Short mmCIF file of C-alpha atoms in Angstrom, two decimals:
data_model
loop_
_atom_site.label_atom_id
_atom_site.label_comp_id
_atom_site.label_asym_id
_atom_site.label_seq_id
_atom_site.Cartn_x
_atom_site.Cartn_y
_atom_site.Cartn_z
CA UNK A 1 185.43 -97.60 36.45
CA UNK A 2 185.28 -94.21 34.79
CA UNK A 3 188.53 -92.30 34.59
CA UNK A 4 189.09 -88.67 35.72
CA UNK A 5 188.67 -87.32 32.18
CA UNK A 6 185.33 -89.12 31.74
CA UNK A 7 184.08 -87.85 35.10
CA UNK A 8 185.19 -84.32 34.22
CA UNK A 9 183.34 -84.45 30.90
CA UNK A 10 180.24 -85.81 32.62
CA UNK A 11 180.38 -83.06 35.25
CA UNK A 12 180.80 -80.48 32.50
CA UNK A 13 177.76 -81.82 30.65
CA UNK A 14 175.68 -81.73 33.83
CA UNK A 15 176.78 -78.21 34.75
CA UNK A 16 176.09 -76.94 31.24
CA UNK A 17 172.62 -78.49 31.30
CA UNK A 18 171.83 -77.01 34.72
CA UNK A 19 173.04 -73.56 33.62
CA UNK A 20 171.06 -73.79 30.39
CA UNK A 21 167.75 -74.70 31.97
CA UNK A 22 168.21 -72.30 34.87
CA UNK A 23 168.79 -69.30 32.62
CA UNK A 24 165.95 -70.54 30.43
CA UNK A 25 163.60 -70.48 33.43
CA UNK A 26 164.89 -67.10 34.65
CA UNK A 27 164.57 -65.43 31.25
CA UNK A 28 161.23 -67.09 30.52
CA UNK A 29 159.66 -66.11 33.84
CA UNK A 30 161.04 -62.56 33.45
CA UNK A 31 158.31 -61.75 30.92
CA UNK A 32 155.45 -62.40 33.33
CA UNK A 33 155.98 -59.66 35.97
CA UNK A 34 155.43 -56.91 33.37
CA UNK A 35 152.31 -58.60 32.01
CA UNK A 36 150.95 -59.00 35.56
CA UNK A 37 151.86 -55.41 36.49
CA UNK A 38 150.03 -54.06 33.43
CA UNK A 39 147.01 -56.19 34.32
CA UNK A 40 147.04 -55.04 37.95
CA UNK A 41 147.34 -51.36 37.06
CA UNK A 42 145.05 -51.59 34.01
CA UNK A 43 147.59 -49.23 32.50
CA UNK A 44 150.84 -49.30 30.50
CA UNK A 45 151.93 -45.78 31.41
CA UNK A 46 155.63 -45.83 32.24
CA UNK A 47 156.33 -48.58 29.70
CA UNK A 48 158.15 -47.64 26.49
CA UNK A 49 156.30 -48.61 23.30
CA UNK A 50 159.63 -48.62 21.44
CA UNK A 51 160.94 -51.23 23.89
CA UNK A 52 157.96 -53.46 23.05
CA UNK A 53 158.35 -52.95 19.30
CA UNK A 54 162.03 -53.93 19.43
CA UNK A 55 161.17 -56.90 21.65
CA UNK A 56 158.52 -58.34 19.32
CA UNK A 57 160.60 -57.77 16.19
CA UNK A 58 163.80 -59.05 17.76
CA UNK A 59 162.32 -62.24 19.15
CA UNK A 60 160.57 -62.95 15.85
CA UNK A 61 163.98 -62.84 14.15
CA UNK A 62 165.52 -64.90 16.95
CA UNK A 63 162.83 -67.58 16.66
CA UNK A 64 163.46 -67.94 12.92
CA UNK A 65 167.24 -68.01 13.50
CA UNK A 66 167.01 -70.75 16.13
CA UNK A 67 164.49 -72.74 14.08
CA UNK A 68 166.78 -72.68 11.03
CA UNK A 69 169.82 -73.92 12.95
CA UNK A 70 167.86 -76.49 14.94
CA UNK A 71 165.73 -78.01 12.16
CA UNK A 72 167.55 -77.32 8.87
CA UNK A 73 170.28 -79.83 8.03
CA UNK A 74 171.59 -77.65 5.20
CA UNK A 75 172.06 -74.66 7.55
CA UNK A 76 173.74 -76.87 10.16
CA UNK A 77 176.04 -78.40 7.52
CA UNK A 78 176.96 -74.97 6.18
CA UNK A 79 177.83 -73.81 9.70
CA UNK A 80 180.05 -76.86 10.23
CA UNK A 81 181.78 -76.28 6.87
CA UNK A 82 182.59 -72.68 7.80
CA UNK A 83 183.68 -73.52 11.35
CA UNK A 84 186.12 -76.43 10.97
CA UNK A 85 183.48 -79.09 11.51
CA UNK A 86 182.17 -77.73 14.80
CA UNK A 87 178.44 -77.92 15.43
CA UNK A 88 176.48 -74.79 16.31
CA UNK A 89 175.48 -74.17 19.92
CA UNK A 90 171.71 -73.71 19.44
CA UNK A 91 169.97 -76.06 21.87
CA UNK A 92 166.37 -77.05 22.44
CA UNK A 93 166.04 -74.66 25.39
CA UNK A 94 167.21 -71.81 23.12
CA UNK A 95 164.54 -72.76 20.58
CA UNK A 96 161.75 -73.03 23.12
CA UNK A 97 162.81 -69.82 24.84
CA UNK A 98 162.65 -67.85 21.60
CA UNK A 99 159.10 -69.09 20.90
CA UNK A 100 157.96 -68.42 24.44
CA UNK A 101 159.58 -64.95 24.47
CA UNK A 102 157.89 -64.04 21.20
CA UNK A 103 154.46 -65.06 22.48
CA UNK A 104 154.85 -63.13 25.76
CA UNK A 105 156.23 -60.09 23.94
CA UNK A 106 153.16 -60.12 21.70
CA UNK A 107 150.89 -60.39 24.74
CA UNK A 108 152.60 -57.40 26.40
CA UNK A 109 152.41 -55.39 23.18
CA UNK A 110 148.71 -56.25 22.82
CA UNK A 111 148.08 -54.88 26.31
CA UNK A 112 149.07 -51.41 25.08
CA UNK A 113 146.00 -51.37 22.84
CA UNK A 114 143.67 -52.40 25.66
CA UNK A 115 144.92 -50.67 28.82
CA UNK A 116 145.29 -46.99 29.62
CA UNK A 117 148.28 -45.21 28.18
CA UNK A 118 149.47 -41.62 27.80
CA UNK A 119 148.28 -39.58 24.81
CA UNK A 120 151.79 -39.28 23.37
CA UNK A 121 152.76 -42.87 24.23
CA UNK A 122 153.50 -44.41 20.84
CA UNK A 123 156.38 -45.79 18.79
CA UNK A 124 159.01 -43.27 17.71
CA UNK A 125 160.19 -42.47 14.21
CA UNK A 126 163.57 -44.00 15.07
CA UNK A 127 161.97 -47.37 15.88
CA UNK A 128 159.89 -47.31 12.71
CA UNK A 129 162.92 -46.45 10.55
CA UNK A 130 164.90 -49.26 12.21
CA UNK A 131 162.11 -51.74 11.50
CA UNK A 132 161.50 -50.81 7.85
CA UNK A 133 165.21 -50.53 7.02
CA UNK A 134 166.21 -53.88 8.49
CA UNK A 135 163.10 -55.62 7.11
CA UNK A 136 164.03 -54.35 3.64
CA UNK A 137 167.58 -55.64 4.17
CA UNK A 138 166.27 -59.09 5.12
CA UNK A 139 164.01 -59.18 2.05
CA UNK A 140 166.91 -58.14 -0.19
CA UNK A 141 169.13 -60.81 1.35
CA UNK A 142 166.53 -63.47 0.57
CA UNK A 143 166.71 -62.50 -3.08
CA UNK A 144 170.44 -61.90 -3.50
CA UNK A 145 172.12 -64.18 -0.94
CA UNK A 146 171.99 -67.71 0.42
CA UNK A 147 169.60 -68.91 3.10
CA UNK A 148 172.54 -69.22 5.52
CA UNK A 149 173.47 -65.56 5.01
CA UNK A 150 169.88 -64.47 5.52
CA UNK A 151 169.56 -66.51 8.71
CA UNK A 152 172.74 -64.94 10.06
CA UNK A 153 171.41 -61.51 9.11
CA UNK A 154 168.35 -62.25 11.25
CA UNK A 155 170.66 -63.00 14.15
CA UNK A 156 172.33 -59.61 13.82
CA UNK A 157 168.95 -57.85 13.57
CA UNK A 158 168.03 -59.54 16.85
CA UNK A 159 171.34 -58.48 18.32
CA UNK A 160 170.68 -54.91 17.19
CA UNK A 161 167.26 -55.01 18.84
CA UNK A 162 168.83 -56.30 22.06
CA UNK A 163 171.40 -53.51 22.06
CA UNK A 164 168.96 -50.64 21.47
CA UNK A 165 165.65 -51.81 22.94
CA UNK A 166 166.51 -50.80 26.51
CA UNK A 167 167.61 -47.27 25.59
CA UNK A 168 164.06 -45.86 25.12
CA UNK A 169 162.96 -47.36 28.46
CA UNK A 170 166.01 -46.03 30.31
CA UNK A 171 165.42 -42.59 28.79
CA UNK A 172 161.71 -42.71 29.68
CA UNK A 173 162.59 -43.57 33.29
CA UNK A 174 165.03 -40.64 33.36
CA UNK A 175 162.56 -38.21 31.82
CA UNK A 176 159.81 -39.22 34.26
CA UNK A 177 162.29 -39.50 37.18
CA UNK A 178 160.46 -42.70 38.02
CA UNK A 179 160.41 -46.43 37.31
CA UNK A 180 156.70 -46.77 38.11
CA UNK A 181 155.09 -48.91 35.43
CA UNK A 182 158.34 -50.75 34.67
CA UNK A 183 158.65 -54.03 36.59
CA UNK A 184 161.87 -54.38 38.60
CA UNK A 185 161.20 -58.12 38.99
CA UNK A 186 161.52 -58.42 35.23
CA UNK A 187 164.96 -56.80 35.51
CA UNK A 188 166.18 -59.00 38.37
CA UNK A 189 165.21 -62.17 36.49
CA UNK A 190 166.65 -60.84 33.22
CA UNK A 191 169.94 -60.03 34.96
CA UNK A 192 170.11 -63.54 36.41
CA UNK A 193 169.43 -65.09 33.01
CA UNK A 194 172.08 -62.94 31.33
CA UNK A 195 174.78 -64.01 33.79
CA UNK A 196 173.90 -67.71 33.50
CA UNK A 197 173.63 -67.61 29.70
CA UNK A 198 177.08 -66.07 29.42
CA UNK A 199 178.52 -68.67 31.79
CA UNK A 200 177.04 -71.57 29.82
CA UNK A 201 178.25 -70.19 26.49
CA UNK A 202 181.84 -69.84 27.71
CA UNK A 203 181.73 -73.26 29.43
CA UNK A 204 180.48 -75.03 26.29
CA UNK A 205 183.07 -73.32 24.12
CA UNK A 206 185.88 -74.22 26.54
CA UNK A 207 184.73 -77.85 26.71
CA UNK A 208 184.68 -78.09 22.91
CA UNK A 209 188.34 -77.04 22.80
CA UNK A 210 187.54 -73.97 20.72
CA UNK A 211 186.93 -70.87 22.84
CA UNK A 212 186.38 -68.85 19.66
CA UNK A 213 183.26 -70.97 19.10
CA UNK A 214 181.55 -68.79 21.71
CA UNK A 215 181.42 -66.10 19.05
CA UNK A 216 179.75 -68.50 16.60
CA UNK A 217 176.45 -67.62 18.27
CA UNK A 218 176.66 -63.80 18.39
CA UNK A 219 172.99 -63.45 19.34
CA UNK A 220 173.31 -65.46 22.54
CA UNK A 221 176.58 -63.76 23.49
CA UNK A 222 175.30 -60.29 22.67
CA UNK A 223 171.98 -60.84 24.44
CA UNK A 224 173.76 -61.92 27.61
CA UNK A 225 176.17 -58.99 27.69
CA UNK A 226 173.52 -56.42 26.74
CA UNK A 227 171.14 -57.73 29.39
CA UNK A 228 173.78 -57.56 32.10
CA UNK A 229 174.80 -53.98 31.27
CA UNK A 230 171.33 -52.49 30.93
CA UNK A 231 169.90 -54.43 33.86
CA UNK A 232 172.58 -52.89 36.08
CA UNK A 233 171.48 -49.47 34.81
CA UNK A 234 167.80 -50.20 35.54
CA UNK A 235 168.58 -51.53 39.01
CA UNK A 236 170.51 -48.33 39.70
CA UNK A 237 167.59 -46.23 38.49
CA UNK A 238 165.06 -48.16 40.56
CA UNK A 239 166.92 -48.57 43.84
CA UNK A 240 169.15 -45.47 43.94
CA UNK A 241 168.02 -42.71 41.58
CA UNK A 242 164.22 -42.78 41.41
CA UNK A 243 162.97 -44.20 44.69
CA UNK A 244 159.45 -42.73 44.80
CA UNK A 245 157.21 -45.79 44.38
CA UNK A 246 153.85 -43.99 44.35
CA UNK A 247 151.73 -45.19 41.45
CA UNK A 248 148.66 -43.10 40.57
CA UNK A 249 147.27 -46.09 38.63
CA UNK A 250 147.47 -48.39 41.64
CA UNK A 251 144.24 -48.03 43.64
CA UNK A 252 145.75 -49.84 46.62
CA UNK A 253 148.73 -47.45 46.71
CA UNK A 254 146.42 -44.46 46.53
CA UNK A 255 144.37 -45.66 49.50
CA UNK A 256 147.55 -46.15 51.54
CA UNK A 257 148.89 -42.68 50.78
CA UNK A 258 145.51 -40.91 50.97
CA UNK A 259 143.32 -42.85 53.42
CA UNK A 260 139.61 -42.54 52.88
CA UNK A 261 138.43 -39.92 55.41
CA UNK A 262 135.80 -40.76 57.98
CA UNK A 263 132.76 -38.58 57.52
CA UNK A 264 131.40 -39.42 60.93
CA UNK A 265 129.59 -42.35 62.44
CA UNK A 266 126.80 -42.81 64.89
CA UNK A 267 129.35 -42.75 67.68
CA UNK A 268 131.18 -39.63 66.58
CA UNK A 269 131.16 -36.60 68.88
CA UNK A 270 131.45 -34.38 65.78
CA UNK A 271 128.07 -35.48 64.52
CA UNK A 272 125.77 -32.44 64.40
CA UNK A 273 122.19 -31.99 63.34
CA UNK A 274 121.58 -30.41 59.98
CA UNK A 275 125.19 -29.29 59.38
CA UNK A 276 126.89 -29.36 55.96
#
């Protein structure tokens, strides 16, 4: 018969697995509402191009980071050597999520070249400088440092993208005084995923007996905290600050606000002969 400690460990494993796959589903599904909204509107007006640039670049770095820790024995051994023998906390769901997120981010970015967008709707100089500067840093690290250092640099580039990517969208919402074109369902799912990811990270670190191990995966920790903070801001914008939902690119919304007038029928008393 299993003792209390064995049962507690088993319950902890189960809870961690449930949290991991639930946040994986929430974060993964969160990419689809924006893609569907763009498709429905046939427009990307209201969506920050900088946000998309940071998303694609960040998830590309994150996918490489997770792949290195998941598949490379030398990277995993180096992590263990630097962290008192502890294994890193990159799991299969983290790996699959990063691939899936990268693909959906690319799809959303591709929509900006196909659907209607504003004349001045393009990436900013700040985003371009961020991209070229960090890409040069990564290339330099490949030449001058170890693979482990370069992989960790990728994780911090992803973290940087996560911290700044929401700022252009929040500012765009403020400038337009509207969240039209920016899917709130994306935000709700992202918020849910951020909370669950943070909970799993802390739980796994506590179960390993080394709470500081939670900081051994700064990308996952930073992504969770950044998502929670900015999602609260976006929910405030959508539900409290900018509540006008009228979308000029939504034909259905237009017909509801401006019903098609009746120009008379055979039964209309206003029908007159030969009138304009």
